[in-house]
Tab-separated table of C-alpha atoms in Angstrom:
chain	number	residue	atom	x	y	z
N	1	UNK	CA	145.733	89.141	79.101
N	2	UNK	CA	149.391	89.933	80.767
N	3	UNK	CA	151.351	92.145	78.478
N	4	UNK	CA	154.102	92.932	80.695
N	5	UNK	CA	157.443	90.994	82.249
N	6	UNK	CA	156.731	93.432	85.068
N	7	UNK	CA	153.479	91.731	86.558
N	8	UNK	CA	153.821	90.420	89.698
N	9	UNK	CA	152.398	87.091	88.819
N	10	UNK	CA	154.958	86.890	85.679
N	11	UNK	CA	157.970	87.990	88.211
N	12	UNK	CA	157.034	85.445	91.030
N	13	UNK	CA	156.972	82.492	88.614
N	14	UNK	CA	160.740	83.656	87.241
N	15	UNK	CA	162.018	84.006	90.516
N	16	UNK	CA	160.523	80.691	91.867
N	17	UNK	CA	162.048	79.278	88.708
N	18	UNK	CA	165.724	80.438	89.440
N	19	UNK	CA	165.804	80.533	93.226
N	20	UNK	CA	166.060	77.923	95.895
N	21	UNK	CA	165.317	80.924	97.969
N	22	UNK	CA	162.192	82.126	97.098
N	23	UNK	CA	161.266	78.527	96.411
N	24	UNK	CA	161.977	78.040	100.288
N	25	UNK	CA	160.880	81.437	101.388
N	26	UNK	CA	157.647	81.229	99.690
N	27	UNK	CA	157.186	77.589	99.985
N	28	UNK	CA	156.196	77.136	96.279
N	29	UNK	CA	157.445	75.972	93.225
N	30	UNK	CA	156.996	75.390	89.232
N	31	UNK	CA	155.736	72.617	86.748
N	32	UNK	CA	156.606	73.440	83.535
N	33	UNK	CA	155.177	69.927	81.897
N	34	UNK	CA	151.751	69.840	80.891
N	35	UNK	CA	151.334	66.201	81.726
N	36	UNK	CA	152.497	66.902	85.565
N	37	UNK	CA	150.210	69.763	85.199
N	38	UNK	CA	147.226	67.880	84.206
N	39	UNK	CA	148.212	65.253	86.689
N	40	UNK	CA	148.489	68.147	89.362
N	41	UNK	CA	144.680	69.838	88.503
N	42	UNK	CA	142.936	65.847	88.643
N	43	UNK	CA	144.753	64.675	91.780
N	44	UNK	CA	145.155	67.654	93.950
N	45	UNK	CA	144.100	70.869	92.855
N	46	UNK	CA	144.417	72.643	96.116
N	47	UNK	CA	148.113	72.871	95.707
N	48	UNK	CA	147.541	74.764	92.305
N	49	UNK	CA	148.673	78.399	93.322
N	50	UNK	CA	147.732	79.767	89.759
N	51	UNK	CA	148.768	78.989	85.989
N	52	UNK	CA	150.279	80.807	83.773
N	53	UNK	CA	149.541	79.982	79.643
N	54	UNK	CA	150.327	80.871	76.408
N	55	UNK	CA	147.808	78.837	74.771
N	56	UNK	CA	146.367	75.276	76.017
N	57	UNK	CA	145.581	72.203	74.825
N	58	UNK	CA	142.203	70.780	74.365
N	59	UNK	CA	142.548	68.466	76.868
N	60	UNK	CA	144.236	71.142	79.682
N	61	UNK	CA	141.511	73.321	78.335
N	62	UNK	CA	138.628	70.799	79.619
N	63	UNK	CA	140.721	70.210	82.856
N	64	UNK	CA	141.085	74.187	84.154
N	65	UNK	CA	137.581	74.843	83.596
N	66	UNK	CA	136.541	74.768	87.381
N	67	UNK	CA	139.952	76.249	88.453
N	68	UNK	CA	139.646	79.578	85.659
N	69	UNK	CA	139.697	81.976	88.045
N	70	UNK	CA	143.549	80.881	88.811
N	71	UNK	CA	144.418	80.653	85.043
N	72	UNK	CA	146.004	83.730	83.567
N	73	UNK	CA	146.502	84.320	79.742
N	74	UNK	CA	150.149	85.619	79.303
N	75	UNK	CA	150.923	87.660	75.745
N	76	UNK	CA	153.705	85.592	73.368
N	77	UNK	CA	155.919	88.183	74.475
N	78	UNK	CA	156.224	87.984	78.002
N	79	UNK	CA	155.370	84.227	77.983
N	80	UNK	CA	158.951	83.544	76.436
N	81	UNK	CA	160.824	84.967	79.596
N	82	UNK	CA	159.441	82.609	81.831
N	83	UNK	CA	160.354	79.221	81.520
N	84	UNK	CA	163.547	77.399	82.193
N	85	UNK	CA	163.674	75.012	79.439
N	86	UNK	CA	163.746	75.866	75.768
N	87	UNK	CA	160.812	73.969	74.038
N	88	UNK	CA	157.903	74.985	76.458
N	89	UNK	CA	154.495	73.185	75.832
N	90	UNK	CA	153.143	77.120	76.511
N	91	UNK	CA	151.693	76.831	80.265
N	92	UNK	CA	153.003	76.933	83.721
N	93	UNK	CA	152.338	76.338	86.946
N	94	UNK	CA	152.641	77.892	90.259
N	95	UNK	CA	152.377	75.378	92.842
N	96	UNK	CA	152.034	75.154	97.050
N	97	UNK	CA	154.162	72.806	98.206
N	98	UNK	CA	152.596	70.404	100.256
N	99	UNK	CA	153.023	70.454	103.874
N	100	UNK	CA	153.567	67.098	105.785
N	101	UNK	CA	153.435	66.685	109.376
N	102	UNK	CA	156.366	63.977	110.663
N	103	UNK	CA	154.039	62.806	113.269
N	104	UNK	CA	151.679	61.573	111.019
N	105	UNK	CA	154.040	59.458	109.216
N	106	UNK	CA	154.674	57.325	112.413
N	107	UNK	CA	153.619	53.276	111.379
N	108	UNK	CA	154.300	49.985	111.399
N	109	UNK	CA	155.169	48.863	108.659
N	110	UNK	CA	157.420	52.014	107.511
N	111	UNK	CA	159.779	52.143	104.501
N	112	UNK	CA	161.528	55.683	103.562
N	113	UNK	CA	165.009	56.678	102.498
N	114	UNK	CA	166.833	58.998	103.769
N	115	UNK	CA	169.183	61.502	101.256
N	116	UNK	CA	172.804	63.212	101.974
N	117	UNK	CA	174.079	64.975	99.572
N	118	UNK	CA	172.825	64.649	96.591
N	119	UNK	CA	173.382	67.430	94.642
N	120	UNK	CA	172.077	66.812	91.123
N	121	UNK	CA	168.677	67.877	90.697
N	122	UNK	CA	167.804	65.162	87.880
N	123	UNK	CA	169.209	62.613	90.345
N	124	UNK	CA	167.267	64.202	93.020
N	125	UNK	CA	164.032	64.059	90.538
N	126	UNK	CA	164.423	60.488	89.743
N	127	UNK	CA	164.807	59.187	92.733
N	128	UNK	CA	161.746	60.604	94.274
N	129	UNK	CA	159.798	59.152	91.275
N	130	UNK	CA	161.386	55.918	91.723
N	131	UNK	CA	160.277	56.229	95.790
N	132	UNK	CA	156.787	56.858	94.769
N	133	UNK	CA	156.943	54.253	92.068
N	134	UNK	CA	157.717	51.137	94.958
N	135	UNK	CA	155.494	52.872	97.396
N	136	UNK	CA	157.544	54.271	100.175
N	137	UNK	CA	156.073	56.437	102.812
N	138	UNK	CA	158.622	59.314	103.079
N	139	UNK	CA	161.714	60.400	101.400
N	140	UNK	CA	164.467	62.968	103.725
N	141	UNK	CA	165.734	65.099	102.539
N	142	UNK	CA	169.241	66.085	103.974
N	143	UNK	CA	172.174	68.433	104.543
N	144	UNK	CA	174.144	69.397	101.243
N	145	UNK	CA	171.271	68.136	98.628
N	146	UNK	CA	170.116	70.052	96.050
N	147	UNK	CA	166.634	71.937	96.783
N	148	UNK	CA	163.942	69.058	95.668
N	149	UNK	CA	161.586	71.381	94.191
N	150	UNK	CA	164.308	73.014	91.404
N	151	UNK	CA	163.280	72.955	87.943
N	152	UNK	CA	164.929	70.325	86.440
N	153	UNK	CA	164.541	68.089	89.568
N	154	UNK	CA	160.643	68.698	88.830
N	155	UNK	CA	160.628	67.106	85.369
N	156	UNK	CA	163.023	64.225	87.189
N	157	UNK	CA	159.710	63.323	88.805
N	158	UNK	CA	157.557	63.089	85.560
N	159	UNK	CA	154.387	64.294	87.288
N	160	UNK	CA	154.782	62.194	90.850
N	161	UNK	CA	155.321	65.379	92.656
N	162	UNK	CA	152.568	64.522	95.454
N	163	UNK	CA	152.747	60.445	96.141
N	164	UNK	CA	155.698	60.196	98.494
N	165	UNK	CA	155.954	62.873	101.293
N	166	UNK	CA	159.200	64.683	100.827
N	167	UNK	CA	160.201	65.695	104.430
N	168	UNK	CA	163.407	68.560	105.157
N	169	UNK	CA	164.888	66.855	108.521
N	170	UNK	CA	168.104	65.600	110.315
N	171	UNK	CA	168.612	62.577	110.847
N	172	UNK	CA	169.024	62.982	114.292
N	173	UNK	CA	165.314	64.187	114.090
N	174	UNK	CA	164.389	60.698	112.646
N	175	UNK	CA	166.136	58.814	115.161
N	176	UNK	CA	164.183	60.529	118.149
N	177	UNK	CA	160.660	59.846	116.281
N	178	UNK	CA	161.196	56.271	115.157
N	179	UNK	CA	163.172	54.900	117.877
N	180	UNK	CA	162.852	51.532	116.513
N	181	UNK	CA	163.863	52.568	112.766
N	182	UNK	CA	166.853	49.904	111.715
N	183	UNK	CA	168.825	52.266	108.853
N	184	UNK	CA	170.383	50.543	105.907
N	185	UNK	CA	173.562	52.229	104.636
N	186	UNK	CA	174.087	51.869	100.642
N	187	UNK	CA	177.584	50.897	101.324
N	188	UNK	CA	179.989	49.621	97.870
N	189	UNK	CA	182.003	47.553	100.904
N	190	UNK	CA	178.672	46.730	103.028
N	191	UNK	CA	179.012	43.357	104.201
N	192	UNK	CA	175.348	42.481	103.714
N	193	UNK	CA	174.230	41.868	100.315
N	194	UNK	CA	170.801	43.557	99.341
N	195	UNK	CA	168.896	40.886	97.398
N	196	UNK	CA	169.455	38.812	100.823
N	197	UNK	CA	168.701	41.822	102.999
N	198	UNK	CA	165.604	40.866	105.688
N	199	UNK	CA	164.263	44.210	106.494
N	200	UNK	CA	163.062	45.554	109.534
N	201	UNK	CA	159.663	46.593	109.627
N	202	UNK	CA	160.600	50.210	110.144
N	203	UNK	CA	163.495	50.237	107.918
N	204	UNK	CA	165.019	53.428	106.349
N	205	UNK	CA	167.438	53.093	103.500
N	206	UNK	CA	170.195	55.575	103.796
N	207	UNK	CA	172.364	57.093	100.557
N	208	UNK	CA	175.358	59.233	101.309
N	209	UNK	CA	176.669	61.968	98.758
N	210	UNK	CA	177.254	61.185	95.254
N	211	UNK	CA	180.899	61.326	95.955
N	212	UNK	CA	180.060	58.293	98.474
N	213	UNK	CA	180.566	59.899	101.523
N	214	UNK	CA	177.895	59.592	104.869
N	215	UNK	CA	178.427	62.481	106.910
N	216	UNK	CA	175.870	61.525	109.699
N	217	UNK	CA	175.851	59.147	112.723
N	218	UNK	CA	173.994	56.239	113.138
N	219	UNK	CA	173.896	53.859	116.272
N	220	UNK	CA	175.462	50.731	115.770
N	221	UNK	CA	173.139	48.627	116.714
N	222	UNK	CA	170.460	49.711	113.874
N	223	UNK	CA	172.862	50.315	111.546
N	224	UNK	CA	173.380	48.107	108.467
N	225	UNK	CA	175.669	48.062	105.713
N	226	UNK	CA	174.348	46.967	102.309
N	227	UNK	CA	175.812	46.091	99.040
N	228	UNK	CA	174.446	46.161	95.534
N	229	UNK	CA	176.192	42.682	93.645
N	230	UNK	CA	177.756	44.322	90.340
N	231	UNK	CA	180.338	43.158	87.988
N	232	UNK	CA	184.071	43.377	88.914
N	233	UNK	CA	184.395	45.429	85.794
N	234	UNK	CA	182.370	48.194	86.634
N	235	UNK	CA	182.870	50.143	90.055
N	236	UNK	CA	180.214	51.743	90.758
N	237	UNK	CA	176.596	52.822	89.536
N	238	UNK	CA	174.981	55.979	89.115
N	239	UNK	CA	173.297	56.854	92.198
N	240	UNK	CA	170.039	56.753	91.186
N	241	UNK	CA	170.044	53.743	89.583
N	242	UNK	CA	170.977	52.870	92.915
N	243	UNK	CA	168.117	53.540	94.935
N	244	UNK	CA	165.891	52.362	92.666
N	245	UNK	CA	167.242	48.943	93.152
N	246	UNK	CA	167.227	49.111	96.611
N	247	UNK	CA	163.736	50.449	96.953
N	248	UNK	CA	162.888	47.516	94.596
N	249	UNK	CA	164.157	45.129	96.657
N	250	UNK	CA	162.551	46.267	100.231
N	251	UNK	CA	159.276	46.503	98.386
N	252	UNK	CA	159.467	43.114	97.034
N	253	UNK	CA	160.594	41.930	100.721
N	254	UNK	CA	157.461	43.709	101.864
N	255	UNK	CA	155.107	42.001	99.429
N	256	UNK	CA	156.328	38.935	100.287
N	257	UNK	CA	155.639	39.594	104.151
């Protein structure tokens, strides 16, 4: 059993926890759920660095068996200076983040959204569960968003940490890979609306900052402004409500096709 805040284990998981840094640096991060964590050991166990428990469930109990030698009892003590949120379910987990290579994600069809700025980390969370939730094949991540993997962007997810590849590139990067990708600009003045939208069949939705602002270049000729219909009471939504219309609607185009 660990017994002290001092072990190295203990100490990577609090840093990883409250650093973007180290979560970059060491290209892991924490679930602090055990449902994601259950979800993690059944559907891809590889990316299980090591875990971290208090006490365990029956059913997490059953699950670790073939992974114990990466499970670490932690005393009461020292287990209460770990996690980030107050009512912990007694277990974490160190994770790898999963490496994706851009190539790879190359296709016809090819549906993906493309982030600036969001800096919320629930937002963040949400809307890569709603990506992996309407089945799109990469999510961007941008310049000025908030790290992906932070804690509380984690729980946004709910567990679907692994379905959509989360990719850290410019757009300018995308552009010279998918040559044909048409980009779709979440735009409150857009002149297209998006529940008439025909989408390309590489088509890459693209949200500016929360404050509304696109800070990235986009040839004309792919580029297309869209428009969510809304009452003429309310202004605007919350961004990730948002995407997860517009991710609704180019997977129902694409079911259709």
């Amino acid at each position: 059993m660990i017994n002290s805040t001092q072990n190295p284990k203990v100490r990577h998981a609090r840093q990883l926890l409250r650093y973007a840094k180290a979560r970059r640096e060491n290209q892991q991060w924490v679930m602090e759920t055990q449902a994601s964590i259950m979800a993690l050991i059944q559907q891809e166990p590889d990316q299980l660095a090591y875990l971290l428990y208090q006490h365990l469930s029956p059913e997490l109990t059953q699950c670790i068996v073939p992974y114990q030698d990466r499970c670490y009892q932690v005393s009461e003590s020292v287990f209460k200076e770990i996690p980030s949120i107050k009512t912990s379910p007694g277990v974490i987990a160190v994770v790898h983040a999963k490496q994706w290579d851009m190539a790879s994600l190359i296709k016809t069809p090819f549906k993906g959204l493309y982030l600036d700025g969001v800096s919320k980390p629930g937002n963040m969370g949400s809307i890569i569960r709603s990506a992996a939730a309407f089945g799109m094949d990469g999510v961007w991540v941008g310049e000025g968003c908030v790290d992906p993997f932070h804690p509380d962007s984690i729980r946004g997810m709910a567990g679907h940490c692994f379905q959509v590849p989360i990719i850290f590139e410019s757009l300018s990067c995308i552009q010279s890979q998918f040559p044909k990708m048409q980009y779709y600009e979440l735009d409150c003045q857009g002149s297209d609306v998006i529940t008439q939208t025909k989408w390309h069949p590489q088509s890459l939705i693209v949200l500016g900052s929360e404050q509304g602002a696109f800070r990235n270049a986009i040839p004309s000729q792919a580029h297309h402004r869209v428009r969510i219909p809304i009452h003429a009471s309310v202004d605007s939504l919350n961004i990730a409500s948002s995407v997860s219309i517009c991710l609704y609607e180019m997977s129902r185009d694409s079911q259709k096709a």
